[in-house]
Amino acid sequence: MLNMAVIMLLSFITGLVGALTGLGGGSIMIPLLTLLGVPIKHAVAAGLITVIATSSGSAATYVERELTNVRVAMYLEIYTVIGAIIGAIITNFIAPKLLYFFFAGFLMTSFIGLRGHISKELPVVEKQDKLSSWLRLEGSYYDEALGKVVDYKITNAFPGGLGMFIAGLAAGMLGIGAGAFKVSVQELLLKMPSKVSSTTSNFIIGMTALAGASVYLTMGLININLAAPMAIGTTLGAIVGSRILNKFRNVTIRYLFLVVVLYLIIQMLYKGVTAPW
Amino acid sequence: MVNSIRELEVLISRLLTFGVFLSIFFVSIGVGLYLMQTGGLTLALGDEWFLKGETVFDVLSNIIGKLFSWSDLSFVFMSMGILLLMLTQYIRVIMSVIYFIFIKDWKYVAITLAVSIILTLSLLNILRAG
C-alpha cells in the first residue's frame, strides 16, 4: 500500500545522502517507487522534483557557507543544460541497451579514477590553464574537519566542460540529475576538492532538473499527490545533510560517494542487460 | 577582492531558503487538508492528481485560477508548493544575470545569460524533446 508517510521517510534519507554526496537522489528514489508500484514514467517525473528539492534544500546552506563555487557552477551550467536538451532529443533514436552500457562504462572509469586517489584529502593544482584563469575559476572555503581555510584552483576548464556536457547528456537521456557524473568530472578533470565538488554539483543539478521537470510537467506526468510528500521529505533530509557535511573529512565523503556509484553501476548494468533492443 | 561575489552568494542563499520554506509550508497545508478530507495518508495515483498545461507558466495560471475559485484546495496547495520549488530555481538563474550586469562582469553576464535563455526556452516548451 502506498502511503505518504512511507514516501516521506524514504525521501528524507534520499535527501540526506544526496546533500552529502552531490547526487540528486533521483536514481535512488526511482527504483524504490517502481518497487512500490508507481509506473516508471511517473516515478522519473517525481524523481526530478526530488532532485530540485535536494538542490534547493542543501544549496541554501552550502552557498551561504561558501562551500559551493558559484562562479564555477555557472560556467559549467552552460555545458550541462545544452547536454541535457540534446540528450532529451536524441534519446528516442538510441537503443536503451547501448545507453545503459555506455553510462555504466563512464561511471566505472570514474570509479577507478576516484578509487586511485581515495586517500588524498585535497587535490594540488600547480598551474592553471589559460581558460580557467581567464574565467577566474578558483576559490577558498573553511574546512571544519581540517580546521583551516582551503584555497584551491580549478584547471582543465574546457575538457571539464566537455565532461559536464556528457553528464548533461546522461541527465537528459535517462531523466536523472546525473550528479554522479558531475561529481566525477569535477574531481578528476577540474581538480575540485571533494566537498566543493559535492556542493557545486548539488547547486547545478537543481537547474538541470528544472529543465527536465518542465518537459515531464507539460507531458502531464507529474503527480502532485506523489510529489508532495517527496518534496517535504527530501527538503528536510537535504537541510539536515547540508548542516553536517563540513564536519566530515573529504575522504569520508568520497567513500560514501563511491558506495553510491558502485550501486549505480550495478543498476545501469542490470538495466542494460534487461533492456530491449 | 575583485573575484568575490559574496553579495550574490548571500542573495542566492536567502532566495533558496525563502523559496524552500514557503514551498514546504504550502505543500504541508495541502497534505494536512488531504488528511482531513480522506482521513488517511494513502497515496492517490488517479488522473485528477496530475498537473496539466502547455508550459510551466500555463500550469501555474491554471492553479491560481483554481485558488481563486476556492476549489480542490488540497490539490491547489500541494501544486503551489511544487511549482514554487521549481520557480525558485528559475529565479536564481535570472537573478544571477542581473547581478553580473550590476557589477559589470561581462564574461559572466554572457555565461549566465546563455543559461537563462536556454532554460527559458525549455520552460516555454519551445525546445520540445523528440
Coordinates of C-alpha atoms in Angstrom, one line a residue:
Chain A
M1 CA 0.0 0.0 0.0
L2 CA 1.4 3.4 -1.0
N3 CA 1.4 5.8 1.9
M4 CA 2.6 9.4 2.1
A5 CA 4.3 8.8 5.4
V6 CA 6.4 6.0 3.9
I7 CA 7.3 8.1 0.9
M8 CA 8.3 11.0 3.2
L9 CA 10.6 8.8 5.2
L10 CA 12.3 7.3 2.1
S11 CA 12.7 10.8 0.7
F12 CA 14.2 12.1 3.9
I13 CA 17.0 9.5 3.6
T14 CA 17.5 10.2 -0.1
G15 CA 17.7 14.0 0.6
L16 CA 20.3 13.4 3.3
V17 CA 22.5 11.2 1.2
G18 CA 22.0 13.4 -1.8
A19 CA 23.1 16.5 0.0
L20 CA 26.3 14.8 1.3
T21 CA 27.3 13.3 -2.0
G22 CA 26.2 15.8 -4.6
L23 CA 23.8 13.3 -6.1
G24 CA 20.2 14.4 -6.6
G25 CA 18.8 11.2 -5.4
G26 CA 16.7 10.5 -8.4
S27 CA 18.5 7.3 -9.1
I28 CA 17.8 6.1 -5.6
M29 CA 14.2 7.2 -5.5
I30 CA 13.0 6.0 -8.9
P31 CA 13.7 2.3 -8.4
L32 CA 12.2 2.4 -4.9
L33 CA 9.0 4.0 -6.3
T34 CA 8.7 1.5 -9.1
L35 CA 9.1 -1.3 -6.5
L36 CA 6.2 0.2 -4.6
G37 CA 4.1 0.1 -7.8
V38 CA 4.4 3.5 -9.3
P39 CA 4.6 3.5 -13.1
I40 CA 8.2 4.2 -14.3
K41 CA 7.4 7.5 -16.1
H42 CA 5.6 8.9 -13.1
A43 CA 8.5 7.8 -10.9
V44 CA 11.0 9.6 -13.2
A45 CA 8.9 12.7 -13.2
A46 CA 8.6 12.7 -9.4
G47 CA 12.3 11.9 -9.1
L48 CA 13.1 15.2 -10.9
I49 CA 11.1 17.0 -8.2
T50 CA 13.2 15.2 -5.6
V51 CA 16.4 16.4 -7.3
I52 CA 15.2 20.1 -7.3
A53 CA 14.2 19.8 -3.6
T54 CA 17.7 18.3 -2.7
S55 CA 19.4 21.0 -4.6
S56 CA 17.4 24.0 -3.1
G57 CA 17.4 22.5 0.4
S58 CA 21.1 22.0 0.6
A59 CA 22.4 24.8 -1.7
A60 CA 20.9 27.4 0.6
T61 CA 23.4 26.4 3.3
Y62 CA 26.3 25.5 1.0
V63 CA 26.3 28.8 -0.9
E64 CA 25.9 30.8 2.3
R65 CA 29.0 29.0 3.8
E66 CA 30.9 29.4 0.6
L67 CA 31.4 25.7 0.0
T68 CA 29.7 25.9 -3.4
N69 CA 31.8 27.7 -6.0
V70 CA 29.0 29.7 -7.7
R71 CA 31.2 31.1 -10.5
V72 CA 32.4 27.6 -11.5
A73 CA 28.9 26.3 -11.2
M74 CA 27.6 28.9 -13.6
Y75 CA 30.4 28.3 -16.2
L76 CA 29.6 24.5 -16.0
E77 CA 25.8 25.0 -16.3
I78 CA 26.1 26.0 -19.9
Y79 CA 27.5 22.6 -20.8
T80 CA 25.1 20.6 -18.7
V81 CA 22.0 22.4 -19.9
I82 CA 22.9 22.1 -23.6
G83 CA 23.8 18.4 -23.0
A84 CA 20.5 17.8 -21.2
I85 CA 18.4 19.2 -24.0
I86 CA 20.3 17.4 -26.7
G87 CA 20.1 14.2 -24.6
A88 CA 16.4 14.5 -24.3
I89 CA 16.0 14.9 -28.0
I90 CA 18.3 12.1 -29.2
T91 CA 17.2 9.6 -26.5
N92 CA 14.4 8.5 -28.8
F93 CA 16.9 7.5 -31.5
I94 CA 19.3 5.4 -29.5
A95 CA 18.7 1.8 -28.2
P96 CA 18.3 2.0 -24.4
K97 CA 20.5 -1.1 -24.1
L98 CA 23.5 0.8 -25.6
L99 CA 22.7 3.8 -23.4
Y100 CA 22.9 1.9 -20.2
F101 CA 26.1 0.2 -21.1
F102 CA 27.7 3.5 -22.2
F103 CA 26.9 5.2 -18.9
A104 CA 27.9 2.1 -16.8
G105 CA 31.3 2.3 -18.6
F106 CA 31.5 6.0 -17.9
L107 CA 30.8 5.5 -14.2
M108 CA 33.2 2.6 -14.0
T109 CA 36.0 4.8 -15.4
S110 CA 35.3 7.4 -12.7
F111 CA 35.0 4.8 -10.0
I112 CA 38.5 3.6 -10.9
G113 CA 39.8 7.2 -11.1
L114 CA 38.4 8.2 -7.8
R115 CA 39.5 5.0 -6.1
G116 CA 43.0 5.8 -7.3
H117 CA 43.2 8.9 -5.1
I118 CA 40.8 8.0 -2.4
S119 CA 43.2 8.8 0.5
K120 CA 44.3 12.2 -0.9
E121 CA 42.5 14.7 1.3
L122 CA 42.9 17.7 -1.1
P123 CA 44.0 18.0 -4.8
V124 CA 47.0 20.0 -5.8
V125 CA 47.0 22.2 -8.8
E126 CA 50.3 23.9 -9.5
K127 CA 49.5 25.7 -12.7
Q128 CA 46.0 26.6 -14.1
D129 CA 45.4 26.6 -17.8
K130 CA 44.7 29.8 -19.6
L131 CA 40.9 29.5 -19.9
S132 CA 40.5 28.6 -16.2
S133 CA 42.5 31.6 -15.0
W134 CA 40.7 33.9 -17.5
L135 CA 37.4 32.8 -16.1
R136 CA 38.8 33.1 -12.6
L137 CA 37.9 29.6 -11.6
E138 CA 39.3 29.4 -8.1
G139 CA 38.1 29.8 -4.6
S140 CA 38.5 29.0 -0.9
Y141 CA 36.4 27.6 1.9
Y142 CA 36.7 26.9 5.6
D143 CA 37.1 23.2 6.2
E144 CA 35.7 22.3 9.6
A145 CA 37.2 18.8 9.7
L146 CA 40.7 20.1 8.8
G147 CA 40.2 23.2 10.9
K148 CA 41.7 25.5 8.2
V149 CA 40.9 27.6 5.2
V150 CA 41.5 25.7 2.0
D151 CA 42.5 27.6 -1.2
Y152 CA 42.1 25.8 -4.5
K153 CA 42.4 26.4 -8.2
I154 CA 40.4 24.8 -10.9
T155 CA 42.1 23.6 -14.0
N156 CA 41.2 22.0 -17.4
A157 CA 38.2 24.3 -17.9
F158 CA 37.5 23.1 -21.4
P159 CA 37.9 19.3 -21.1
G160 CA 36.0 19.6 -17.8
G161 CA 33.2 21.5 -19.7
L162 CA 33.0 18.7 -22.2
G163 CA 32.8 16.1 -19.4
M164 CA 29.9 18.1 -18.0
F165 CA 28.3 18.1 -21.4
I166 CA 28.3 14.3 -21.3
A167 CA 26.9 14.4 -17.7
G168 CA 24.1 16.6 -19.2
L169 CA 23.5 14.1 -22.0
A170 CA 23.1 11.4 -19.3
A171 CA 20.7 13.6 -17.4
G172 CA 18.6 14.3 -20.5
M173 CA 18.6 10.7 -21.8
L174 CA 17.9 9.0 -18.6
G175 CA 15.7 11.6 -16.8
I176 CA 18.0 11.8 -13.8
G177 CA 20.1 14.6 -12.2
A178 CA 23.3 12.8 -13.1
G179 CA 25.0 14.1 -10.0
A180 CA 27.4 11.1 -10.0
F181 CA 28.7 12.0 -13.4
K182 CA 29.1 15.7 -12.4
V183 CA 31.0 15.0 -9.2
S184 CA 33.4 12.6 -11.0
V185 CA 34.2 15.1 -13.8
Q186 CA 34.7 17.9 -11.3
E187 CA 37.1 15.9 -9.1
L188 CA 39.0 14.0 -11.8
L189 CA 39.3 16.7 -14.5
L190 CA 38.7 20.0 -12.8
K191 CA 40.5 19.0 -9.6
M192 CA 37.9 20.3 -7.2
P193 CA 38.2 19.3 -3.5
S194 CA 35.5 16.7 -2.7
K195 CA 33.3 19.0 -0.6
V196 CA 33.4 21.8 -3.2
S197 CA 32.6 19.1 -5.8
S198 CA 29.6 17.7 -3.9
T199 CA 28.2 21.1 -3.1
T200 CA 28.8 22.6 -6.6
S201 CA 27.1 19.6 -8.2
N202 CA 24.2 20.0 -5.8
F203 CA 23.8 23.6 -6.9
I204 CA 23.9 22.7 -10.6
I205 CA 21.5 19.8 -10.6
G206 CA 18.6 21.9 -9.4
M207 CA 18.7 23.9 -12.6
T208 CA 19.3 20.9 -14.8
A209 CA 16.4 19.0 -13.2
L210 CA 14.2 22.0 -13.6
A211 CA 14.7 21.9 -17.4
G212 CA 13.9 18.1 -17.3
A213 CA 10.9 18.5 -14.9
S214 CA 9.4 21.1 -17.2
V215 CA 9.3 18.6 -20.0
Y216 CA 7.6 16.0 -17.8
L217 CA 5.2 18.6 -16.4
T218 CA 3.9 19.6 -19.8
M219 CA 3.5 16.0 -20.8
G220 CA 1.2 15.7 -17.8
L221 CA 3.3 13.2 -15.9
I222 CA 3.8 15.0 -12.6
N223 CA 1.5 13.5 -9.9
I224 CA 1.1 16.1 -7.2
N225 CA -0.1 13.6 -4.6
L226 CA 3.2 11.7 -5.0
A227 CA 5.4 14.8 -5.5
A228 CA 4.1 16.5 -2.3
P229 CA 5.4 14.0 0.3
M230 CA 8.6 13.6 -1.6
A231 CA 9.3 17.3 -1.6
I232 CA 8.7 17.6 2.1
G233 CA 10.9 14.6 3.0
T234 CA 13.7 15.4 0.6
T235 CA 13.9 19.0 1.5
L236 CA 14.2 18.2 5.2
G237 CA 16.8 15.5 4.6
A238 CA 18.8 17.9 2.4
I239 CA 18.7 20.6 5.1
V240 CA 20.0 18.2 7.7
G241 CA 22.6 16.8 5.4
S242 CA 23.9 20.3 4.4
R243 CA 24.4 21.2 8.0
I244 CA 26.6 18.2 8.8
L245 CA 28.7 17.8 5.6
N246 CA 31.5 20.1 6.6
K247 CA 32.2 18.1 9.8
F248 CA 33.2 15.1 7.7
R249 CA 36.6 14.6 6.1
N250 CA 36.8 14.8 2.3
V251 CA 38.0 11.2 2.3
T252 CA 34.8 10.1 4.2
I253 CA 32.6 11.9 1.7
R254 CA 34.4 10.2 -1.2
Y255 CA 33.9 6.8 0.3
L256 CA 30.2 7.4 0.7
F257 CA 30.1 8.6 -2.9
L258 CA 32.0 5.5 -4.2
V259 CA 29.4 3.2 -2.4
V260 CA 26.6 5.0 -4.2
V261 CA 28.4 5.0 -7.5
L262 CA 29.0 1.2 -7.2
Y263 CA 25.3 0.8 -6.6
L264 CA 24.6 2.9 -9.7
I265 CA 27.0 0.9 -11.9
I266 CA 25.2 -2.3 -10.9
Q267 CA 21.8 -0.6 -11.5
M268 CA 22.9 0.5 -15.0
L269 CA 24.4 -2.9 -16.0
Y270 CA 21.2 -4.6 -14.7
K271 CA 19.0 -2.3 -16.8
G272 CA 21.4 -2.7 -19.8
V273 CA 21.1 -6.5 -19.6
T274 CA 17.3 -6.5 -19.2
A275 CA 16.5 -3.6 -21.6
P276 CA 15.1 -4.5 -25.1
W277 CA 17.0 -3.6 -28.3
Chain B
M1 CA 39.0 41.1 -3.7
V2 CA 37.8 41.5 -7.3
N3 CA 36.9 37.9 -7.6
S4 CA 34.4 38.0 -4.7
I5 CA 30.8 37.6 -5.5
R6 CA 29.8 37.5 -1.8
E7 CA 26.7 39.6 -2.3
L8 CA 25.4 37.2 -4.9
E9 CA 26.0 34.2 -2.7
V10 CA 24.1 35.9 0.1
L11 CA 21.2 36.7 -2.3
I12 CA 21.0 33.2 -3.7
S13 CA 21.2 31.7 -0.2
R14 CA 18.3 33.8 1.0
L15 CA 16.3 33.2 -2.1
L16 CA 16.7 29.4 -1.8
T17 CA 15.9 29.4 1.9
F18 CA 12.8 31.6 1.4
G19 CA 11.6 29.5 -1.6
V20 CA 12.2 26.2 0.1
F21 CA 10.4 27.2 3.3
L22 CA 7.4 28.8 1.6
S23 CA 7.2 25.7 -0.7
I24 CA 7.2 23.3 2.2
F25 CA 4.7 25.4 4.0
F26 CA 2.2 25.3 1.1
V27 CA 2.8 21.6 0.5
S28 CA 2.2 20.8 4.2
I29 CA -1.1 22.7 4.2
G30 CA -2.1 20.7 1.2
V31 CA -1.1 17.4 2.9
G32 CA -3.0 18.5 6.0
L33 CA -6.1 19.2 4.1
Y34 CA -5.8 15.9 2.3
L35 CA -5.5 14.1 5.7
M36 CA -8.7 15.8 6.9
Q37 CA -10.6 15.1 3.7
T38 CA -9.7 11.4 3.3
G39 CA -8.9 10.6 6.9
G40 CA -5.6 8.9 5.9
L41 CA -2.4 9.3 4.0
T42 CA -3.0 6.7 1.4
L43 CA -1.5 7.9 -1.9
A44 CA -3.8 8.6 -4.8
L45 CA -2.5 7.9 -8.2
G46 CA -5.6 8.9 -10.1
D47 CA -5.7 11.1 -13.2
E48 CA -7.1 14.1 -11.3
W49 CA -3.8 14.4 -9.3
F50 CA -1.7 15.2 -12.4
L51 CA -0.6 18.7 -13.2
K52 CA -1.8 19.8 -16.7
G53 CA -0.8 22.7 -19.0
E54 CA 1.2 23.5 -22.2
T55 CA 4.0 25.2 -20.3
V56 CA 5.1 25.7 -16.7
F57 CA 3.6 29.2 -16.7
D58 CA 0.4 27.8 -18.1
V59 CA 0.2 25.2 -15.3
L60 CA 0.8 27.9 -12.8
S61 CA -2.0 30.1 -14.1
N62 CA -4.4 27.1 -14.0
I63 CA -3.6 26.6 -10.4
I64 CA -4.0 30.2 -9.5
G65 CA -7.4 30.2 -11.2
K66 CA -8.4 27.2 -9.1
L67 CA -7.2 29.0 -6.0
F68 CA -9.5 32.0 -6.7
S69 CA -12.5 29.7 -7.3
W70 CA -11.5 28.1 -3.9
S71 CA -11.9 24.5 -5.2
D72 CA -9.8 21.4 -4.8
L73 CA -7.8 23.1 -2.1
S74 CA -5.5 20.2 -1.1
F75 CA -4.5 19.8 -4.7
V76 CA -4.1 23.6 -5.1
F77 CA -1.8 24.0 -2.1
M78 CA 0.3 21.0 -2.9
S79 CA 0.7 22.2 -6.5
M80 CA 1.6 25.7 -5.4
G81 CA 4.3 24.3 -3.2
I82 CA 5.8 22.2 -6.0
L83 CA 5.6 24.9 -8.6
L84 CA 7.2 27.3 -6.2
L85 CA 10.1 24.9 -5.7
M86 CA 10.6 24.9 -9.5
L87 CA 10.2 28.6 -9.8
T88 CA 12.8 29.3 -7.1
Q89 CA 15.5 27.6 -9.2
Y90 CA 14.4 29.7 -12.2
I91 CA 14.5 33.0 -10.3
R92 CA 18.0 32.0 -9.1
V93 CA 19.3 31.8 -12.6
I94 CA 17.7 35.1 -13.7
M95 CA 18.9 36.9 -10.5
S96 CA 22.5 35.9 -11.3
V97 CA 22.3 37.6 -14.7
I98 CA 21.1 40.8 -13.1
Y99 CA 23.8 40.6 -10.5
F100 CA 26.6 40.2 -13.0
I101 CA 25.2 43.1 -15.1
F102 CA 25.1 45.2 -11.9
I103 CA 28.8 44.5 -11.1
K104 CA 29.7 44.8 -14.9
D105 CA 31.4 41.4 -15.1
W106 CA 30.6 40.9 -18.8
K107 CA 32.2 37.5 -19.1
Y108 CA 29.7 36.1 -16.6
V109 CA 26.9 38.2 -17.9
A110 CA 27.4 36.3 -21.2
I111 CA 27.6 32.9 -19.4
T112 CA 24.6 33.3 -17.2
L113 CA 22.5 35.0 -19.9
A114 CA 23.2 32.0 -22.2
V115 CA 22.0 29.6 -19.5
S116 CA 18.9 31.7 -18.8
I117 CA 17.9 31.8 -22.4
I118 CA 18.2 28.1 -22.9
L119 CA 16.3 27.4 -19.6
T120 CA 13.6 29.9 -20.5
L121 CA 13.1 28.3 -23.9
S122 CA 12.8 24.9 -22.3
L123 CA 10.3 26.2 -19.8
L124 CA 8.3 27.7 -22.6
N125 CA 8.3 24.3 -24.2
I126 CA 10.0 25.6 -27.3
L127 CA 12.7 23.0 -27.2
R128 CA 10.4 20.1 -27.1
A129 CA 12.1 16.7 -26.7
G130 CA 11.8 14.2 -29.5

